[in-house]
């Protein structure tokens, strides 16, 4: 039989068991709450870091997209400027060609005694109208100009005017203007009259 021990009385033992259960449950609850709170804090810190990383990456992506747009716009601008430069060069070459043709005609007119009255051009041809006192000088001038241009300078019409003057019309293809810019005027052929 068991010895009676008042320190281990069944109701006291039951109270101690209940107290132990409550105490261990409370300790477990507090420990579990602390662990859960720590886990949530860690999750919040990780979420904050991920959001910061995401915002940095988003800002970097936005910057790169902006730089790419600026690069594309810069390339478009460069292409446009290059096209404009090509067009301006063509215009400058065309103007230089017309100026060279004008100088060539003026020099030949002084040399041969021609009076060039009218120059007319369209998309394909150039017509020159003039007057001279000597038909032979007109023929020589036509020959010299034909030699300096890529395309022949053809005689379209010739008429005798008042006071024994000869009116003439020459015609050539429009690309002759470009040839005039590349052909240097021959100033050594003879002094102007």
PDB file of C-alpha atoms in Angstrom:
ATOM      1  CA  UNK A   1       0.000   0.000   0.000  1.00  0.00           C
ATOM      2  CA  UNK A   2       1.046   3.459  -0.575  1.00  0.00           C
ATOM      3  CA  UNK A   3       2.203   5.718   2.041  1.00  0.00           C
ATOM      4  CA  UNK A   4       0.163   8.747   2.554  1.00  0.00           C
ATOM      5  CA  UNK A   5       2.073  11.841   1.625  1.00  0.00           C
ATOM      6  CA  UNK A   6       0.267  15.086   2.082  1.00  0.00           C
ATOM      7  CA  UNK A   7       2.636  16.898  -0.228  1.00  0.00           C
ATOM      8  CA  UNK A   8       1.459  14.654  -3.045  1.00  0.00           C
ATOM      9  CA  UNK A   9      -2.159  14.841  -2.341  1.00  0.00           C
ATOM     10  CA  UNK A  10      -4.230  13.986  -5.415  1.00  0.00           C
ATOM     11  CA  UNK A  11      -5.996  17.301  -5.616  1.00  0.00           C
ATOM     12  CA  UNK A  12      -2.750  19.128  -5.135  1.00  0.00           C
ATOM     13  CA  UNK A  13      -1.141  17.004  -7.808  1.00  0.00           C
ATOM     14  CA  UNK A  14      -4.060  17.779 -10.086  1.00  0.00           C
ATOM     15  CA  UNK A  15      -3.663  21.482  -9.379  1.00  0.00           C
ATOM     16  CA  UNK A  16       0.017  21.274 -10.136  1.00  0.00           C
ATOM     17  CA  UNK A  17      -0.716  19.459 -13.402  1.00  0.00           C
ATOM     18  CA  UNK A  18      -3.294  22.090 -14.371  1.00  0.00           C
ATOM     19  CA  UNK A  19      -0.903  24.860 -13.354  1.00  0.00           C
ATOM     20  CA  UNK A  20       1.894  23.200 -15.323  1.00  0.00           C
ATOM     21  CA  UNK A  21      -0.382  22.835 -18.349  1.00  0.00           C
ATOM     22  CA  UNK A  22      -1.445  26.460 -18.160  1.00  0.00           C
ATOM     23  CA  UNK A  23       2.083  27.655 -17.631  1.00  0.00           C
ATOM     24  CA  UNK A  24       3.499  25.501 -20.469  1.00  0.00           C
ATOM     25  CA  UNK A  25       0.591  26.480 -22.743  1.00  0.00           C
ATOM     26  CA  UNK A  26       1.138  30.126 -21.936  1.00  0.00           C
ATOM     27  CA  UNK A  27       4.889  29.804 -22.464  1.00  0.00           C
ATOM     28  CA  UNK A  28       4.277  27.964 -25.753  1.00  0.00           C
ATOM     29  CA  UNK A  29       1.784  30.599 -26.833  1.00  0.00           C
ATOM     30  CA  UNK A  30       4.199  33.406 -25.955  1.00  0.00           C
ATOM     31  CA  UNK A  31       7.101  31.630 -27.618  1.00  0.00           C
ATOM     32  CA  UNK A  32       4.985  30.837 -30.702  1.00  0.00           C
ATOM     33  CA  UNK A  33       3.738  34.448 -30.848  1.00  0.00           C
ATOM     34  CA  UNK A  34       7.318  35.732 -30.575  1.00  0.00           C
ATOM     35  CA  UNK A  35       8.461  33.377 -33.340  1.00  0.00           C
ATOM     36  CA  UNK A  36       5.465  34.358 -35.527  1.00  0.00           C
ATOM     37  CA  UNK A  37       6.089  38.061 -34.869  1.00  0.00           C
ATOM     38  CA  UNK A  38       9.793  37.606 -35.721  1.00  0.00           C
ATOM     39  CA  UNK A  39       8.841  35.710 -38.901  1.00  0.00           C
ATOM     40  CA  UNK A  40       6.434  38.476 -39.941  1.00  0.00           C
ATOM     41  CA  UNK A  41       9.073  41.117 -39.250  1.00  0.00           C
ATOM     42  CA  UNK A  42      11.586  39.190 -41.347  1.00  0.00           C
ATOM     43  CA  UNK A  43       8.971  38.850 -44.137  1.00  0.00           C
ATOM     44  CA  UNK A  44       8.297  42.610 -43.979  1.00  0.00           C
ATOM     45  CA  UNK A  45      12.030  43.366 -44.214  1.00  0.00           C
ATOM     46  CA  UNK A  46      12.408  40.998 -47.176  1.00  0.00           C
ATOM     47  CA  UNK A  47       9.332  42.482 -48.877  1.00  0.00           C
ATOM     48  CA  UNK A  48      10.703  45.997 -48.347  1.00  0.00           C
ATOM     49  CA  UNK A  49      14.067  44.968 -49.832  1.00  0.00           C
ATOM     50  CA  UNK A  50      12.362  43.358 -52.809  1.00  0.00           C
ATOM     51  CA  UNK A  51      10.269  46.473 -53.378  1.00  0.00           C
ATOM     52  CA  UNK A  52      13.376  48.663 -53.241  1.00  0.00           C
ATOM     53  CA  UNK A  53      15.143  46.358 -55.677  1.00  0.00           C
ATOM     54  CA  UNK A  54      12.075  46.384 -57.913  1.00  0.00           C
ATOM     55  CA  UNK A  55      11.897  50.188 -57.840  1.00  0.00           C
ATOM     56  CA  UNK A  56      15.622  50.430 -58.668  1.00  0.00           C
ATOM     57  CA  UNK A  57      15.211  47.977 -61.531  1.00  0.00           C
ATOM     58  CA  UNK A  58      12.115  49.826 -62.738  1.00  0.00           C
ATOM     59  CA  UNK A  59      13.996  53.142 -62.650  1.00  0.00           C
ATOM     60  CA  UNK A  60      16.902  51.551 -64.523  1.00  0.00           C
ATOM     61  CA  UNK A  61      14.510  50.116 -67.107  1.00  0.00           C
ATOM     62  CA  UNK A  62      12.795  53.487 -67.512  1.00  0.00           C
ATOM     63  CA  UNK A  63      16.187  55.181 -67.947  1.00  0.00           C
ATOM     64  CA  UNK A  64      17.279  52.617 -70.524  1.00  0.00           C
ATOM     65  CA  UNK A  65      14.004  52.935 -72.407  1.00  0.00           C
ATOM     66  CA  UNK A  66      14.398  56.718 -72.415  1.00  0.00           C
ATOM     67  CA  UNK A  67      17.983  56.402 -73.621  1.00  0.00           C
ATOM     68  CA  UNK A  68      16.874  53.977 -76.338  1.00  0.00           C
ATOM     69  CA  UNK A  69      14.156  56.409 -77.458  1.00  0.00           C
ATOM     70  CA  UNK A  70      16.663  59.262 -77.485  1.00  0.00           C
ATOM     71  CA  UNK A  71      19.110  57.114 -79.453  1.00  0.00           C
ATOM     72  CA  UNK A  72      16.414  56.252 -82.011  1.00  0.00           C
ATOM     73  CA  UNK A  73      15.414  59.911 -82.244  1.00  0.00           C
ATOM     74  CA  UNK A  74      19.073  60.854 -82.601  1.00  0.00           C
ATOM     75  CA  UNK A  75      19.503  58.326 -85.416  1.00  0.00           C
ATOM     76  CA  UNK A  76      16.376  59.611 -87.146  1.00  0.00           C
ATOM     77  CA  UNK A  77      17.668  63.169 -86.750  1.00  0.00           C
ATOM     78  CA  UNK A  78      21.073  62.161 -88.125  1.00  0.00           C
ATOM     79  CA  UNK A  79      19.460  60.435 -91.117  1.00  0.00           C
ATOM     80  CA  UNK A  80      17.310  63.490 -91.741  1.00  0.00           C
ATOM     81  CA  UNK A  81      20.321  65.785 -91.486  1.00  0.00           C
ATOM     82  CA  UNK A  82      22.314  63.490 -93.785  1.00  0.00           C
ATOM     83  CA  UNK A  83      19.483  63.533 -96.334  1.00  0.00           C
ATOM     84  CA  UNK A  84      19.266  67.320 -96.051  1.00  0.00           C
ATOM     85  CA  UNK A  85      23.036  67.579 -96.429  1.00  0.00           C
ATOM     86  CA  UNK A  86      22.934  65.418 -99.562  1.00  0.00           C
ATOM     87  CA  UNK A  87      20.117  67.570-100.934  1.00  0.00           C
ATOM     88  CA  UNK A  88      21.990  70.776-100.076  1.00  0.00           C
ATOM     89  CA  UNK A  89      25.118  69.430-101.750  1.00  0.00           C
ATOM     90  CA  UNK A  90      23.103  68.582-104.848  1.00  0.00           C
ATOM     91  CA  UNK A  91      21.617  72.079-104.847  1.00  0.00           C
ATOM     92  CA  UNK A  92      25.080  73.597-104.360  1.00  0.00           C
ATOM     93  CA  UNK A  93      26.487  71.450-107.178  1.00  0.00           C
ATOM     94  CA  UNK A  94      23.566  72.433-109.381  1.00  0.00           C
ATOM     95  CA  UNK A  95      24.086  76.124-108.613  1.00  0.00           C
ATOM     96  CA  UNK A  96      27.812  75.775-109.171  1.00  0.00           C
ATOM     97  CA  UNK A  97      27.118  74.026-112.466  1.00  0.00           C
ATOM     98  CA  UNK A  98      24.812  76.830-113.600  1.00  0.00           C
ATOM     99  CA  UNK A  99      27.364  79.439-112.512  1.00  0.00           C
ATOM    100  CA  UNK A 100      30.112  77.586-114.412  1.00  0.00           C
ATOM    101  CA  UNK A 101      27.917  77.345-117.495  1.00  0.00           C
ATOM    102  CA  UNK A 102      27.162  81.065-117.211  1.00  0.00           C
ATOM    103  CA  UNK A 103      30.884  81.896-116.907  1.00  0.00           C
ATOM    104  CA  UNK A 104      31.692  79.604-119.833  1.00  0.00           C
ATOM    105  CA  UNK A 105      29.022  81.260-122.009  1.00  0.00           C
ATOM    106  CA  UNK A 106      30.102  84.773-120.989  1.00  0.00           C
ATOM    107  CA  UNK A 107      33.735  84.028-121.746  1.00  0.00           C
ATOM    108  CA  UNK A 108      32.838  82.543-125.129  1.00  0.00           C
ATOM    109  CA  UNK A 109      30.572  85.501-125.876  1.00  0.00           C
ATOM    110  CA  UNK A 110      33.429  87.964-125.183  1.00  0.00           C
ATOM    111  CA  UNK A 111      35.857  85.890-127.160  1.00  0.00           C
ATOM    112  CA  UNK A 112      33.648  85.378-130.225  1.00  0.00           C
ATOM    113  CA  UNK A 113      31.693  88.628-130.175  1.00  0.00           C
ATOM    114  CA  UNK A 114      28.393  86.816-129.539  1.00  0.00           C
ATOM    115  CA  UNK A 115      25.478  88.483-127.820  1.00  0.00           C
ATOM    116  CA  UNK A 116      23.572  85.846-125.859  1.00  0.00           C
ATOM    117  CA  UNK A 117      20.074  87.130-125.315  1.00  0.00           C
ATOM    118  CA  UNK A 118      18.111  84.335-123.747  1.00  0.00           C
ATOM    119  CA  UNK A 119      18.666  81.052-121.927  1.00  0.00           C
ATOM    120  CA  UNK A 120      15.670  78.784-121.445  1.00  0.00           C
ATOM    121  CA  UNK A 121      15.616  75.368-119.800  1.00  0.00           C
ATOM    122  CA  UNK A 122      13.093  72.695-118.982  1.00  0.00           C
ATOM    123  CA  UNK A 123      13.407  69.205-117.503  1.00  0.00           C
ATOM    124  CA  UNK A 124      15.363  67.808-120.444  1.00  0.00           C
ATOM    125  CA  UNK A 125      17.013  70.544-122.490  1.00  0.00           C
ATOM    126  CA  UNK A 126      18.577  73.990-122.513  1.00  0.00           C
ATOM    127  CA  UNK A 127      18.032  76.505-125.315  1.00  0.00           C
ATOM    128  CA  UNK A 128      20.370  79.428-125.914  1.00  0.00           C
ATOM    129  CA  UNK A 129      19.335  82.301-128.189  1.00  0.00           C
ATOM    130  CA  UNK A 130      21.800  84.868-129.384  1.00  0.00           C
ATOM    131  CA  UNK A 131      22.950  87.230-132.098  1.00  0.00           C
ATOM    132  CA  UNK A 132      26.286  87.666-133.841  1.00  0.00           C
ATOM    133  CA  UNK A 133      27.661  89.684-136.723  1.00  0.00           C
ATOM    134  CA  UNK A 134      29.715  86.783-138.083  1.00  0.00           C
ATOM    135  CA  UNK A 135      28.247  83.317-138.801  1.00  0.00           C
ATOM    136  CA  UNK A 136      31.728  81.765-138.819  1.00  0.00           C
ATOM    137  CA  UNK A 137      32.410  83.076-135.292  1.00  0.00           C
ATOM    138  CA  UNK A 138      29.099  81.559-134.202  1.00  0.00           C
ATOM    139  CA  UNK A 139      30.083  78.163-135.664  1.00  0.00           C
ATOM    140  CA  UNK A 140      33.532  78.297-133.992  1.00  0.00           C
ATOM    141  CA  UNK A 141      31.973  79.238-130.652  1.00  0.00           C
ATOM    142  CA  UNK A 142      29.473  76.382-130.982  1.00  0.00           C
ATOM    143  CA  UNK A 143      32.326  73.939-131.647  1.00  0.00           C
ATOM    144  CA  UNK A 144      34.374  75.138-128.659  1.00  0.00           C
ATOM    145  CA  UNK A 145      31.365  74.964-126.320  1.00  0.00           C
ATOM    146  CA  UNK A 146      30.502  71.462-127.564  1.00  0.00           C
ATOM    147  CA  UNK A 147      34.056  70.338-126.746  1.00  0.00           C
ATOM    148  CA  UNK A 148      33.765  71.655-123.180  1.00  0.00           C
ATOM    149  CA  UNK A 149      30.332  70.109-122.505  1.00  0.00           C
ATOM    150  CA  UNK A 150      29.513  66.385-122.310  1.00  0.00           C
ATOM    151  CA  UNK A 151      26.562  66.740-124.666  1.00  0.00           C
ATOM    152  CA  UNK A 152      26.720  68.331-128.094  1.00  0.00           C
ATOM    153  CA  UNK A 153      25.464  71.876-128.514  1.00  0.00           C
ATOM    154  CA  UNK A 154      23.235  71.595-131.563  1.00  0.00           C
ATOM    155  CA  UNK A 155      22.113  74.403-133.850  1.00  0.00           C
ATOM    156  CA  UNK A 156      18.297  74.483-133.887  1.00  0.00           C
ATOM    157  CA  UNK A 157      17.729  77.533-136.072  1.00  0.00           C
ATOM    158  CA  UNK A 158      19.617  80.344-137.744  1.00  0.00           C
ATOM    159  CA  UNK A 159      18.124  83.466-139.310  1.00  0.00           C
ATOM    160  CA  UNK A 160      19.537  86.587-140.820  1.00  0.00           C
ATOM    161  CA  UNK A 161      18.376  89.707-139.071  1.00  0.00           C
ATOM    162  CA  UNK A 162      18.571  93.404-139.912  1.00  0.00           C
ATOM    163  CA  UNK A 163      21.957  95.063-140.381  1.00  0.00           C
ATOM    164  CA  UNK A 164      23.548  91.749-141.483  1.00  0.00           C
ATOM    165  CA  UNK A 165      23.285  90.196-138.015  1.00  0.00           C
ATOM    166  CA  UNK A 166      22.728  86.465-137.578  1.00  0.00           C
ATOM    167  CA  UNK A 167      20.206  85.225-134.989  1.00  0.00           C
ATOM    168  CA  UNK A 168      20.743  81.652-133.794  1.00  0.00           C
ATOM    169  CA  UNK A 169      19.293  79.117-131.338  1.00  0.00           C
ATOM    170  CA  UNK A 170      21.455  76.395-129.793  1.00  0.00           C
ATOM    171  CA  UNK A 171      20.126  73.448-127.860  1.00  0.00           C
ATOM    172  CA  UNK A 172      21.679  70.794-125.575  1.00  0.00           C
ATOM    173  CA  UNK A 173      20.541  68.249-123.000  1.00  0.00           C
ATOM    174  CA  UNK A 174      20.217  69.396-119.398  1.00  0.00           C
ATOM    175  CA  UNK A 175      23.041  67.153-118.049  1.00  0.00           C
ATOM    176  CA  UNK A 176      25.393  69.483-119.936  1.00  0.00           C
ATOM    177  CA  UNK A 177      25.029  71.826-116.957  1.00  0.00           C
ATOM    178  CA  UNK A 178      26.737  69.283-114.705  1.00  0.00           C
ATOM    179  CA  UNK A 179      29.512  68.877-117.280  1.00  0.00           C
ATOM    180  CA  UNK A 180      30.083  72.630-117.303  1.00  0.00           C
ATOM    181  CA  UNK A 181      30.931  72.550-113.588  1.00  0.00           C
ATOM    182  CA  UNK A 182      33.577  69.863-114.081  1.00  0.00           C
ATOM    183  CA  UNK A 183      35.100  71.442-117.208  1.00  0.00           C
ATOM    184  CA  UNK A 184      37.408  74.337-116.311  1.00  0.00           C
ATOM    185  CA  UNK A 185      36.989  77.301-118.621  1.00  0.00           C
ATOM    186  CA  UNK A 186      39.801  77.501-121.147  1.00  0.00           C
ATOM    187  CA  UNK A 187      41.111  81.036-120.635  1.00  0.00           C
ATOM    188  CA  UNK A 188      44.402  80.365-122.392  1.00  0.00           C
ATOM    189  CA  UNK A 189      42.748  79.875-125.791  1.00  0.00           C
ATOM    190  CA  UNK A 190      43.003  83.519-126.627  1.00  0.00           C
ATOM    191  CA  UNK A 191      42.465  87.000-125.271  1.00  0.00           C
ATOM    192  CA  UNK A 192      38.980  88.487-125.395  1.00  0.00           C
ATOM    193  CA  UNK A 193      38.441  90.959-128.228  1.00  0.00           C
TER     194      UNK A 193
END
